[in-house]
Amino acid sequence: MSHPFDSLTPDLVLDAVESLGYLSDARVLALNSYENRVYQVGIEDEQPLIAKFYRPQRWSDAAIREEHAFSLELADCEVPVVAPLARDGETLFEHAGFRFALFPRRGGRAPEPGNLDQLYRLGGLLGRLHAVGASRPFEHREELTVANFGHDSLATLLDGGFIPKSLLPAYESVARDLLARLDALFGSTSYRTIRIHGDCHPGNLLCRDEAFHIVDLDDCRMGPAVQDLWMMLAGDRQERLGQLAELMDGYQEFHDFDPRQLALIEGLRALRLIHYSAWLARRWDDPAFPPSFPWFGTERYWGDQILTLREQRAALDEEPLRLF
């Protein structure tokens, strides 16, 4: 069966961009993106543009416009973010059945793991993001919960037959046990949900000319602030404590942080692990996925996942990171 993205040819990409009044130089470069399709398109006598074509049936138009509005709100508050370009007040466009948006090209490099100076500056950037994010809720974008990131993801994996039969009992057992622990953890921890980036790994915080900027708000949603912070930490416990201190020093110059949320870090890590496997399963009919993730579905992959989830279950018994 064909996939909707099969008809997204270079000519269609050029036609879509030119439908908004731009004159392309016919150069199209596919960028590394799986959830959507993203291209750099050359423009005559101007800087290239980035054209993002949204995966059909993933987000509603209202949800995409809400993402765009959040980006523009951040930009208006001088938070460095790559926001979509508008034409006659509109940022979401349609061409040949595809919804798309255009962005200015902004390159950069990811932060250096463990660099304390960079963590201080990243903390300030994320504090500014959350100060804006806390000002009002999303209306059309979902909240990060154990139900949708955890239980729904496990159901996808079990119902789709993606786990080898030899490993299915072990995976299901550890995943269900872990999710029961997460239900209790999130139910007993007091935290406020705000508008967050949602997928704030270091590759979405890029540095150029010694300044950081935020990219790719495609996964923005309601959630605890710590979801945008924990992926900045790496190494053993002592290293992470030092990194957390620098991150928080920068963050709290712009926004207050409730330290009770630190208890959620290992739970959020567990949800990300299960959700990632389910994401691959949900996208397996996309022809871009099997050649890009050939190890998915192998016994080695699922054996590693079982071990990782067991380690994550043990991590929930450890004392949470604390601010000093």
PDB file of C-alpha atoms in Angstrom:
ATOM      1  CA  MET A   1       0.000   0.000   0.000  1.00  0.00           C
ATOM      2  CA  SER A   2       1.195   3.489  -0.779  1.00  0.00           C
ATOM      3  CA  HIS A   3       1.912   6.010   1.967  1.00  0.00           C
ATOM      4  CA  PRO A   4       0.672   9.640   1.818  1.00  0.00           C
ATOM      5  CA  PHE A   5       4.239  10.950   1.758  1.00  0.00           C
ATOM      6  CA  ASP A   6       4.969   8.894  -1.390  1.00  0.00           C
ATOM      7  CA  SER A   7       3.436  11.666  -3.505  1.00  0.00           C
ATOM      8  CA  LEU A   8       5.526  14.391  -1.853  1.00  0.00           C
ATOM      9  CA  THR A   9       7.988  14.785  -4.720  1.00  0.00           C
ATOM     10  CA  PRO A  10      10.635  17.531  -5.107  1.00  0.00           C
ATOM     11  CA  ASP A  11       8.462  19.180  -7.771  1.00  0.00           C
ATOM     12  CA  LEU A  12       5.517  19.260  -5.386  1.00  0.00           C
ATOM     13  CA  VAL A  13       7.713  20.797  -2.676  1.00  0.00           C
ATOM     14  CA  LEU A  14       8.850  23.530  -5.080  1.00  0.00           C
ATOM     15  CA  ASP A  15       5.295  24.163  -6.261  1.00  0.00           C
ATOM     16  CA  ALA A  16       4.090  24.504  -2.685  1.00  0.00           C
ATOM     17  CA  VAL A  17       6.756  27.058  -1.787  1.00  0.00           C
ATOM     18  CA  GLU A  18       6.210  29.019  -4.996  1.00  0.00           C
ATOM     19  CA  SER A  19       2.445  29.037  -4.402  1.00  0.00           C
ATOM     20  CA  LEU A  20       3.168  31.565  -1.634  1.00  0.00           C
ATOM     21  CA  GLY A  21       4.938  33.947  -3.995  1.00  0.00           C
ATOM     22  CA  TYR A  22       8.537  32.834  -3.574  1.00  0.00           C
ATOM     23  CA  LEU A  23      10.747  32.174  -6.577  1.00  0.00           C
ATOM     24  CA  SER A  24      12.824  29.065  -6.000  1.00  0.00           C
ATOM     25  CA  ASP A  25      16.154  28.275  -7.613  1.00  0.00           C
ATOM     26  CA  ALA A  26      14.996  24.646  -7.961  1.00  0.00           C
ATOM     27  CA  ARG A  27      17.331  23.347  -5.253  1.00  0.00           C
ATOM     28  CA  VAL A  28      15.663  21.015  -2.746  1.00  0.00           C
ATOM     29  CA  LEU A  29      17.543  19.281   0.063  1.00  0.00           C
ATOM     30  CA  ALA A  30      15.732  16.741   2.236  1.00  0.00           C
ATOM     31  CA  LEU A  31      16.633  17.218   5.913  1.00  0.00           C
ATOM     32  CA  ASN A  32      16.777  14.594   8.635  1.00  0.00           C
ATOM     33  CA  SER A  33      13.175  14.294   9.790  1.00  0.00           C
ATOM     34  CA  TYR A  34      10.920  11.270  10.201  1.00  0.00           C
ATOM     35  CA  GLU A  35       7.729  12.431  11.899  1.00  0.00           C
ATOM     36  CA  ASN A  36       7.155  15.075   9.248  1.00  0.00           C
ATOM     37  CA  ARG A  37       9.020  15.819   6.026  1.00  0.00           C
ATOM     38  CA  VAL A  38      11.341  18.810   6.078  1.00  0.00           C
ATOM     39  CA  TYR A  39      13.241  20.352   3.168  1.00  0.00           C
ATOM     40  CA  GLN A  40      15.649  23.191   2.586  1.00  0.00           C
ATOM     41  CA  VAL A  41      14.493  25.053  -0.499  1.00  0.00           C
ATOM     42  CA  GLY A  42      16.726  27.508  -2.329  1.00  0.00           C
ATOM     43  CA  ILE A  43      15.234  30.927  -3.068  1.00  0.00           C
ATOM     44  CA  GLU A  44      16.430  33.218  -5.862  1.00  0.00           C
ATOM     45  CA  ASP A  45      18.684  36.010  -4.501  1.00  0.00           C
ATOM     46  CA  GLU A  46      17.637  35.241  -0.899  1.00  0.00           C
ATOM     47  CA  GLN A  47      18.500  32.876   1.918  1.00  0.00           C
ATOM     48  CA  PRO A  48      17.045  29.363   1.599  1.00  0.00           C
ATOM     49  CA  LEU A  49      13.829  28.575   3.437  1.00  0.00           C
ATOM     50  CA  ILE A  50      12.870  25.501   5.437  1.00  0.00           C
ATOM     51  CA  ALA A  51       9.606  23.904   4.314  1.00  0.00           C
ATOM     52  CA  LYS A  52       7.936  21.566   6.813  1.00  0.00           C
ATOM     53  CA  PHE A  53       5.195  19.252   5.537  1.00  0.00           C
ATOM     54  CA  TYR A  54       3.067  17.878   8.351  1.00  0.00           C
ATOM     55  CA  ARG A  55       2.266  14.190   8.699  1.00  0.00           C
ATOM     56  CA  PRO A  56      -1.366  13.701   7.659  1.00  0.00           C
ATOM     57  CA  GLN A  57      -3.876  13.002  10.454  1.00  0.00           C
ATOM     58  CA  ARG A  58      -1.418  13.546  13.285  1.00  0.00           C
ATOM     59  CA  TRP A  59      -2.379  17.029  14.508  1.00  0.00           C
ATOM     60  CA  SER A  60      -5.542  18.989  13.811  1.00  0.00           C
ATOM     61  CA  ASP A  61      -5.235  22.336  12.042  1.00  0.00           C
ATOM     62  CA  ALA A  62      -6.129  24.009  15.343  1.00  0.00           C
ATOM     63  CA  ALA A  63      -3.325  22.183  17.155  1.00  0.00           C
ATOM     64  CA  ILE A  64      -0.751  23.144  14.516  1.00  0.00           C
ATOM     65  CA  ARG A  65      -1.848  26.772  14.584  1.00  0.00           C
ATOM     66  CA  GLU A  66      -1.578  26.673  18.373  1.00  0.00           C
ATOM     67  CA  GLU A  67       2.022  25.471  18.042  1.00  0.00           C
ATOM     68  CA  HIS A  68       2.719  28.327  15.628  1.00  0.00           C
ATOM     69  CA  ALA A  69       1.052  30.861  17.916  1.00  0.00           C
ATOM     70  CA  PHE A  70       3.206  29.670  20.817  1.00  0.00           C
ATOM     71  CA  SER A  71       6.362  30.106  18.704  1.00  0.00           C
ATOM     72  CA  LEU A  72       5.324  33.622  17.703  1.00  0.00           C
ATOM     73  CA  GLU A  73       4.418  34.471  21.291  1.00  0.00           C
ATOM     74  CA  LEU A  74       7.869  33.381  22.398  1.00  0.00           C
ATOM     75  CA  ALA A  75       9.468  35.444  19.628  1.00  0.00           C
ATOM     76  CA  ASP A  76       7.417  38.501  20.637  1.00  0.00           C
ATOM     77  CA  CYS A  77       8.815  38.075  24.163  1.00  0.00           C
ATOM     78  CA  GLU A  78      12.345  37.985  22.682  1.00  0.00           C
ATOM     79  CA  VAL A  79      12.862  34.304  23.437  1.00  0.00           C
ATOM     80  CA  PRO A  80      15.166  33.050  20.636  1.00  0.00           C
ATOM     81  CA  VAL A  81      13.047  30.550  18.737  1.00  0.00           C
ATOM     82  CA  VAL A  82      12.708  29.622  15.075  1.00  0.00           C
ATOM     83  CA  ALA A  83       9.128  30.704  14.433  1.00  0.00           C
ATOM     84  CA  PRO A  84       7.121  30.094  11.237  1.00  0.00           C
ATOM     85  CA  LEU A  85       6.851  32.732   8.554  1.00  0.00           C
ATOM     86  CA  ALA A  86       3.457  34.362   8.021  1.00  0.00           C
ATOM     87  CA  ARG A  87       1.701  35.328   4.811  1.00  0.00           C
ATOM     88  CA  ASP A  88      -1.300  37.661   5.267  1.00  0.00           C
ATOM     89  CA  GLY A  89      -1.451  36.667   8.917  1.00  0.00           C
ATOM     90  CA  GLU A  90      -1.476  32.927   8.168  1.00  0.00           C
ATOM     91  CA  THR A  91       1.279  30.446   9.039  1.00  0.00           C
ATOM     92  CA  LEU A  92      -0.301  27.132   8.016  1.00  0.00           C
ATOM     93  CA  PHE A  93      -0.758  26.530   4.309  1.00  0.00           C
ATOM     94  CA  GLU A  94      -2.130  23.778   2.074  1.00  0.00           C
ATOM     95  CA  HIS A  95      -0.985  22.517  -1.302  1.00  0.00           C
ATOM     96  CA  ALA A  96      -2.042  19.355  -3.151  1.00  0.00           C
ATOM     97  CA  GLY A  97      -3.507  17.898   0.022  1.00  0.00           C
ATOM     98  CA  PHE A  98      -0.468  18.588   2.205  1.00  0.00           C
ATOM     99  CA  ARG A  99      -0.375  21.053   5.077  1.00  0.00           C
ATOM    100  CA  PHE A 100       2.936  22.887   5.345  1.00  0.00           C
ATOM    101  CA  ALA A 101       4.712  25.822   6.954  1.00  0.00           C
ATOM    102  CA  LEU A 102       7.826  27.814   6.082  1.00  0.00           C
ATOM    103  CA  PHE A 103      10.617  28.763   8.460  1.00  0.00           C
ATOM    104  CA  PRO A 104      13.816  30.795   8.178  1.00  0.00           C
ATOM    105  CA  ARG A 105      16.967  28.705   8.067  1.00  0.00           C
ATOM    106  CA  ARG A 106      18.812  28.690  11.398  1.00  0.00           C
ATOM    107  CA  GLY A 107      21.754  26.363  11.825  1.00  0.00           C
ATOM    108  CA  GLY A 108      23.850  25.622  14.861  1.00  0.00           C
ATOM    109  CA  ARG A 109      25.441  22.922  16.967  1.00  0.00           C
ATOM    110  CA  ALA A 110      24.025  20.985  19.894  1.00  0.00           C
ATOM    111  CA  PRO A 111      25.228  21.743  23.452  1.00  0.00           C
ATOM    112  CA  GLU A 112      28.313  19.978  24.749  1.00  0.00           C
ATOM    113  CA  PRO A 113      27.378  17.283  27.302  1.00  0.00           C
ATOM    114  CA  GLY A 114      28.254  18.369  30.814  1.00  0.00           C
ATOM    115  CA  ASN A 115      29.413  21.880  29.851  1.00  0.00           C
ATOM    116  CA  LEU A 116      28.431  23.828  32.971  1.00  0.00           C
ATOM    117  CA  ASP A 117      28.654  27.263  31.360  1.00  0.00           C
ATOM    118  CA  GLN A 118      26.333  26.147  28.585  1.00  0.00           C
ATOM    119  CA  LEU A 119      23.957  24.558  31.102  1.00  0.00           C
ATOM    120  CA  TYR A 120      23.649  27.868  32.937  1.00  0.00           C
ATOM    121  CA  ARG A 121      22.729  29.620  29.681  1.00  0.00           C
ATOM    122  CA  LEU A 122      20.378  26.811  28.662  1.00  0.00           C
ATOM    123  CA  GLY A 123      18.681  27.081  32.035  1.00  0.00           C
ATOM    124  CA  GLY A 124      18.077  30.761  31.410  1.00  0.00           C
ATOM    125  CA  LEU A 125      16.669  30.015  27.961  1.00  0.00           C
ATOM    126  CA  LEU A 126      14.308  27.345  29.277  1.00  0.00           C
ATOM    127  CA  GLY A 127      13.284  29.574  32.168  1.00  0.00           C
ATOM    128  CA  ARG A 128      12.280  32.249  29.674  1.00  0.00           C
ATOM    129  CA  LEU A 129      10.390  29.670  27.599  1.00  0.00           C
ATOM    130  CA  HIS A 130       8.464  28.458  30.642  1.00  0.00           C
ATOM    131  CA  ALA A 131       7.716  31.965  31.895  1.00  0.00           C
ATOM    132  CA  VAL A 132       5.785  32.448  28.652  1.00  0.00           C
ATOM    133  CA  GLY A 133       4.436  28.892  28.681  1.00  0.00           C
ATOM    134  CA  ALA A 134       2.964  29.341  32.163  1.00  0.00           C
ATOM    135  CA  SER A 135       0.965  32.413  31.189  1.00  0.00           C
ATOM    136  CA  ARG A 136      -1.917  30.454  29.624  1.00  0.00           C
ATOM    137  CA  PRO A 137      -2.776  26.835  28.712  1.00  0.00           C
ATOM    138  CA  PHE A 138      -3.017  25.110  25.364  1.00  0.00           C
ATOM    139  CA  GLU A 139      -6.566  24.418  24.254  1.00  0.00           C
ATOM    140  CA  HIS A 140      -5.975  22.028  21.349  1.00  0.00           C
ATOM    141  CA  ARG A 141      -2.812  20.129  22.262  1.00  0.00           C
ATOM    142  CA  GLU A 142      -2.735  17.136  24.586  1.00  0.00           C
ATOM    143  CA  GLU A 143      -1.114  16.820  27.995  1.00  0.00           C
ATOM    144  CA  LEU A 144       1.788  14.485  28.730  1.00  0.00           C
ATOM    145  CA  THR A 145       0.345  11.778  30.988  1.00  0.00           C
ATOM    146  CA  VAL A 146       1.085   8.209  32.044  1.00  0.00           C
ATOM    147  CA  ALA A 147      -2.093   7.223  30.197  1.00  0.00           C
ATOM    148  CA  ASN A 148      -1.173   8.507  26.730  1.00  0.00           C
ATOM    149  CA  PHE A 149       2.617   8.146  26.843  1.00  0.00           C
ATOM    150  CA  GLY A 150       2.630   4.912  28.851  1.00  0.00           C
ATOM    151  CA  HIS A 151      -0.519   2.783  28.795  1.00  0.00           C
ATOM    152  CA  ASP A 152      -1.548   3.746  25.253  1.00  0.00           C
ATOM    153  CA  SER A 153       1.991   3.087  24.027  1.00  0.00           C
ATOM    154  CA  LEU A 154       2.085  -0.355  25.619  1.00  0.00           C
ATOM    155  CA  ALA A 155      -1.284  -1.178  24.059  1.00  0.00           C
ATOM    156  CA  THR A 156       0.103  -0.228  20.636  1.00  0.00           C
ATOM    157  CA  LEU A 157       3.041  -2.589  21.066  1.00  0.00           C
ATOM    158  CA  LEU A 158       0.986  -5.500  22.389  1.00  0.00           C
ATOM    159  CA  ASP A 159      -1.875  -5.177  19.907  1.00  0.00           C
ATOM    160  CA  GLY A 160       0.414  -4.778  16.900  1.00  0.00           C
ATOM    161  CA  GLY A 161       2.483  -7.890  17.468  1.00  0.00           C
ATOM    162  CA  PHE A 162       5.791  -6.028  17.294  1.00  0.00           C
ATOM    163  CA  ILE A 163       7.461  -7.847  20.197  1.00  0.00           C
ATOM    164  CA  PRO A 164       8.941 -11.306  19.459  1.00  0.00           C
ATOM    165  CA  LYS A 165       6.833 -14.028  21.080  1.00  0.00           C
ATOM    166  CA  SER A 166       9.836 -15.379  22.952  1.00  0.00           C
ATOM    167  CA  LEU A 167      10.276 -12.042  24.754  1.00  0.00           C
ATOM    168  CA  LEU A 168       6.656 -10.905  24.961  1.00  0.00           C
ATOM    169  CA  PRO A 169       5.917 -12.203  28.500  1.00  0.00           C
ATOM    170  CA  ALA A 170       9.061 -10.599  29.941  1.00  0.00           C
ATOM    171  CA  TYR A 171       8.493  -7.244  28.213  1.00  0.00           C
ATOM    172  CA  GLU A 172       4.800  -7.082  29.121  1.00  0.00           C
ATOM    173  CA  SER A 173       5.525  -7.989  32.737  1.00  0.00           C
ATOM    174  CA  VAL A 174       8.202  -5.366  33.315  1.00  0.00           C
ATOM    175  CA  ALA A 175       6.284  -2.688  31.372  1.00  0.00           C
ATOM    176  CA  ARG A 176       3.046  -3.252  33.316  1.00  0.00           C
ATOM    177  CA  ASP A 177       4.912  -3.258  36.612  1.00  0.00           C
ATOM    178  CA  LEU A 178       6.707  -0.070  35.653  1.00  0.00           C
ATOM    179  CA  LEU A 179       3.494   1.664  34.569  1.00  0.00           C
ATOM    180  CA  ALA A 180       1.817   0.755  37.864  1.00  0.00           C
ATOM    181  CA  ARG A 181       4.728   2.424  39.625  1.00  0.00           C
ATOM    182  CA  LEU A 182       4.364   5.479  37.389  1.00  0.00           C
ATOM    183  CA  ASP A 183       0.621   5.740  38.047  1.00  0.00           C
ATOM    184  CA  ALA A 184       1.415   5.901  41.761  1.00  0.00           C
ATOM    185  CA  LEU A 185       4.324   8.317  41.306  1.00  0.00           C
ATOM    186  CA  PHE A 186       2.453  10.839  39.173  1.00  0.00           C
ATOM    187  CA  GLY A 187      -0.657  10.473  41.319  1.00  0.00           C
ATOM    188  CA  SER A 188       1.212  11.273  44.525  1.00  0.00           C
ATOM    189  CA  THR A 189       3.454  14.077  43.220  1.00  0.00           C
ATOM    190  CA  SER A 190       2.067  17.596  43.189  1.00  0.00           C
ATOM    191  CA  TYR A 191       2.996  19.529  40.052  1.00  0.00           C
ATOM    192  CA  ARG A 192       1.571  22.155  37.749  1.00  0.00           C
ATOM    193  CA  THR A 193       1.250  21.600  34.010  1.00  0.00           C
ATOM    194  CA  ILE A 194       2.285  24.418  31.679  1.00  0.00           C
ATOM    195  CA  ARG A 195       2.983  24.790  27.978  1.00  0.00           C
ATOM    196  CA  ILE A 196       6.324  23.067  27.377  1.00  0.00           C
ATOM    197  CA  HIS A 197       8.563  22.234  24.413  1.00  0.00           C
ATOM    198  CA  GLY A 198       7.834  18.564  25.003  1.00  0.00           C
ATOM    199  CA  ASP A 199      10.816  17.082  23.129  1.00  0.00           C
ATOM    200  CA  CYS A 200      13.617  19.154  24.574  1.00  0.00           C
ATOM    201  CA  HIS A 201      16.639  16.997  23.818  1.00  0.00           C
ATOM    202  CA  PRO A 202      19.946  18.799  23.172  1.00  0.00           C
ATOM    203  CA  GLY A 203      19.497  18.578  19.397  1.00  0.00           C
ATOM    204  CA  ASN A 204      16.553  20.970  19.641  1.00  0.00           C
ATOM    205  CA  LEU A 205      18.591  23.655  21.453  1.00  0.00           C
ATOM    206  CA  LEU A 206      21.199  24.840  18.991  1.00  0.00           C
ATOM    207  CA  CYS A 207      24.119  27.213  19.495  1.00  0.00           C
ATOM    208  CA  ARG A 208      25.263  29.657  16.833  1.00  0.00           C
ATOM    209  CA  ASP A 209      27.634  32.586  17.393  1.00  0.00           C
ATOM    210  CA  GLU A 210      27.705  31.675  21.121  1.00  0.00           C
ATOM    211  CA  ALA A 211      23.920  32.151  21.441  1.00  0.00           C
ATOM    212  CA  PHE A 212      21.350  29.376  21.851  1.00  0.00           C
ATOM    213  CA  HIS A 213      18.003  29.192  20.099  1.00  0.00           C
ATOM    214  CA  ILE A 214      15.049  26.811  20.279  1.00  0.00           C
ATOM    215  CA  VAL A 215      13.905  24.744  17.306  1.00  0.00           C
ATOM    216  CA  ASP A 216      11.109  22.266  16.517  1.00  0.00           C
ATOM    217  CA  LEU A 217       8.099  22.847  18.741  1.00  0.00           C
ATOM    218  CA  ASP A 218       6.190  20.118  16.899  1.00  0.00           C
ATOM    219  CA  ASP A 219       5.737  18.121  20.129  1.00  0.00           C
ATOM    220  CA  CYS A 220       4.816  21.041  22.394  1.00  0.00           C
ATOM    221  CA  ARG A 221       2.080  20.138  24.858  1.00  0.00           C
ATOM    222  CA  MET A 222       0.937  20.641  28.438  1.00  0.00           C
ATOM    223  CA  GLY A 223       3.209  19.004  30.979  1.00  0.00           C
ATOM    224  CA  PRO A 224       5.471  19.494  34.004  1.00  0.00           C
ATOM    225  CA  ALA A 225       8.334  21.937  33.514  1.00  0.00           C
ATOM    226  CA  VAL A 226      10.908  19.287  34.446  1.00  0.00           C
ATOM    227  CA  GLN A 227      10.135  17.421  31.199  1.00  0.00           C
ATOM    228  CA  ASP A 228      12.088  20.124  29.342  1.00  0.00           C
ATOM    229  CA  LEU A 229      14.985  19.967  31.806  1.00  0.00           C
ATOM    230  CA  TRP A 230      15.916  16.379  32.574  1.00  0.00           C
ATOM    231  CA  MET A 231      17.358  15.577  29.144  1.00  0.00           C
ATOM    232  CA  MET A 232      20.012  18.251  29.716  1.00  0.00           C
ATOM    233  CA  LEU A 233      21.562  16.077  32.465  1.00  0.00           C
ATOM    234  CA  ALA A 234      24.060  13.272  31.814  1.00  0.00           C
ATOM    235  CA  GLY A 235      26.562  11.132  33.675  1.00  0.00           C
ATOM    236  CA  ASP A 236      26.537   9.666  37.172  1.00  0.00           C
ATOM    237  CA  ARG A 237      24.561  11.058  40.099  1.00  0.00           C
ATOM    238  CA  GLN A 238      27.251  13.467  41.300  1.00  0.00           C
ATOM    239  CA  GLU A 239      27.747  14.836  37.795  1.00  0.00           C
ATOM    240  CA  ARG A 240      24.016  15.293  37.333  1.00  0.00           C
ATOM    241  CA  LEU A 241      23.707  17.100  40.666  1.00  0.00           C
ATOM    242  CA  GLY A 242      26.344  19.611  39.582  1.00  0.00           C
ATOM    243  CA  GLN A 243      24.724  20.024  36.193  1.00  0.00           C
ATOM    244  CA  LEU A 244      21.289  20.480  37.765  1.00  0.00           C
ATOM    245  CA  ALA A 245      22.628  23.226  40.031  1.00  0.00           C
ATOM    246  CA  GLU A 246      23.966  25.194  37.040  1.00  0.00           C
ATOM    247  CA  LEU A 247      20.797  24.616  35.040  1.00  0.00           C
ATOM    248  CA  MET A 248      18.619  25.831  37.911  1.00  0.00           C
ATOM    249  CA  ASP A 249      20.788  28.874  38.596  1.00  0.00           C
ATOM    250  CA  GLY A 250      20.070  30.074  35.076  1.00  0.00           C
ATOM    251  CA  TYR A 251      16.459  28.898  35.018  1.00  0.00           C
ATOM    252  CA  GLN A 252      15.340  30.592  38.228  1.00  0.00           C
ATOM    253  CA  GLU A 253      16.526  33.980  37.080  1.00  0.00           C
ATOM    254  CA  PHE A 254      13.463  33.964  34.834  1.00  0.00           C
ATOM    255  CA  HIS A 255      10.971  31.470  36.249  1.00  0.00           C
ATOM    256  CA  ASP A 256      10.338  29.749  39.568  1.00  0.00           C
ATOM    257  CA  PHE A 257      10.858  25.995  39.676  1.00  0.00           C
ATOM    258  CA  ASP A 258       8.979  23.694  42.035  1.00  0.00           C
ATOM    259  CA  PRO A 259      11.601  21.195  43.295  1.00  0.00           C
ATOM    260  CA  ARG A 260       8.914  18.580  43.952  1.00  0.00           C
ATOM    261  CA  GLN A 261       8.962  17.928  40.204  1.00  0.00           C
ATOM    262  CA  LEU A 262      12.456  16.426  40.470  1.00  0.00           C
ATOM    263  CA  ALA A 263      10.805  13.243  41.748  1.00  0.00           C
ATOM    264  CA  LEU A 264       9.282  12.800  38.263  1.00  0.00           C
ATOM    265  CA  ILE A 265      12.580  12.648  36.332  1.00  0.00           C
ATOM    266  CA  GLU A 266      13.048   8.881  36.294  1.00  0.00           C
ATOM    267  CA  GLY A 267       9.345   8.386  35.626  1.00  0.00           C
ATOM    268  CA  LEU A 268       9.503  10.706  32.637  1.00  0.00           C
ATOM    269  CA  ARG A 269      12.571   8.849  31.377  1.00  0.00           C
ATOM    270  CA  ALA A 270      10.630   5.572  31.604  1.00  0.00           C
ATOM    271  CA  LEU A 271       7.682   7.039  29.692  1.00  0.00           C
ATOM    272  CA  ARG A 272      10.019   8.255  26.958  1.00  0.00           C
ATOM    273  CA  LEU A 273      11.491   4.771  26.556  1.00  0.00           C
ATOM    274  CA  ILE A 274       8.108   3.074  26.130  1.00  0.00           C
ATOM    275  CA  HIS A 275       6.714   5.877  23.986  1.00  0.00           C
ATOM    276  CA  TYR A 276       9.696   5.762  21.623  1.00  0.00           C
ATOM    277  CA  SER A 277       9.160   2.072  20.876  1.00  0.00           C
ATOM    278  CA  ALA A 278       5.461   2.735  20.297  1.00  0.00           C
ATOM    279  CA  TRP A 279       6.297   5.665  18.012  1.00  0.00           C
ATOM    280  CA  LEU A 280       8.367   3.373  15.813  1.00  0.00           C
ATOM    281  CA  ALA A 281       5.529   0.843  15.770  1.00  0.00           C
ATOM    282  CA  ARG A 282       2.935   3.454  14.818  1.00  0.00           C
ATOM    283  CA  ARG A 283       5.094   4.666  11.937  1.00  0.00           C
ATOM    284  CA  TRP A 284       6.205   1.285  10.601  1.00  0.00           C
ATOM    285  CA  ASP A 285       3.969   1.597   7.527  1.00  0.00           C
ATOM    286  CA  ASP A 286       5.924   4.696   6.511  1.00  0.00           C
ATOM    287  CA  PRO A 287       8.506   3.466   3.966  1.00  0.00           C
ATOM    288  CA  ALA A 288      11.145   5.752   5.487  1.00  0.00           C
ATOM    289  CA  PHE A 289      11.153   3.811   8.757  1.00  0.00           C
ATOM    290  CA  PRO A 290      12.161   0.158   8.042  1.00  0.00           C
ATOM    291  CA  PRO A 291      15.453   1.061   6.303  1.00  0.00           C
ATOM    292  CA  SER A 292      16.238   3.739   8.909  1.00  0.00           C
ATOM    293  CA  PHE A 293      15.504   1.575  11.954  1.00  0.00           C
ATOM    294  CA  PRO A 294      16.328  -1.979  10.757  1.00  0.00           C
ATOM    295  CA  TRP A 295      16.968  -3.213  14.304  1.00  0.00           C
ATOM    296  CA  PHE A 296      13.391  -2.536  15.411  1.00  0.00           C
ATOM    297  CA  GLY A 297      11.593  -5.841  15.862  1.00  0.00           C
ATOM    298  CA  THR A 298      14.749  -7.880  16.397  1.00  0.00           C
ATOM    299  CA  GLU A 299      15.185 -10.002  19.494  1.00  0.00           C
ATOM    300  CA  ARG A 300      18.294  -8.043  20.398  1.00  0.00           C
ATOM    301  CA  TYR A 301      16.395  -4.750  20.430  1.00  0.00           C
ATOM    302  CA  TRP A 302      13.593  -6.065  22.629  1.00  0.00           C
ATOM    303  CA  GLY A 303      16.026  -7.889  24.890  1.00  0.00           C
ATOM    304  CA  ASP A 304      17.844  -4.595  25.420  1.00  0.00           C
ATOM    305  CA  GLN A 305      14.517  -2.859  26.070  1.00  0.00           C
ATOM    306  CA  ILE A 306      13.600  -5.390  28.756  1.00  0.00           C
ATOM    307  CA  LEU A 307      16.946  -4.824  30.482  1.00  0.00           C
ATOM    308  CA  THR A 308      16.604  -1.038  30.188  1.00  0.00           C
ATOM    309  CA  LEU A 309      13.066  -1.026  31.630  1.00  0.00           C
ATOM    310  CA  ARG A 310      14.231  -3.209  34.534  1.00  0.00           C
ATOM    311  CA  GLU A 311      17.037  -0.756  35.219  1.00  0.00           C
ATOM    312  CA  GLN A 312      14.545   2.085  35.020  1.00  0.00           C
ATOM    313  CA  ARG A 313      12.269   0.346  37.510  1.00  0.00           C
ATOM    314  CA  ALA A 314      15.232   0.125  39.888  1.00  0.00           C
ATOM    315  CA  ALA A 315      16.027   3.808  39.306  1.00  0.00           C
ATOM    316  CA  LEU A 316      12.597   4.699  40.664  1.00  0.00           C
ATOM    317  CA  ASP A 317      13.727   3.335  44.045  1.00  0.00           C
ATOM    318  CA  GLU A 318      16.680   5.705  44.216  1.00  0.00           C
ATOM    319  CA  GLU A 319      16.506   9.051  45.963  1.00  0.00           C
ATOM    320  CA  PRO A 320      15.488  11.784  43.497  1.00  0.00           C
ATOM    321  CA  LEU A 321      17.945  14.510  42.572  1.00  0.00           C
ATOM    322  CA  ARG A 322      17.756  17.494  44.894  1.00  0.00           C
ATOM    323  CA  LEU A 323      18.622  21.162  44.817  1.00  0.00           C
ATOM    324  CA  PHE A 324      21.022  22.406  47.444  1.00  0.00           C
TER     325      PHE A 324
END
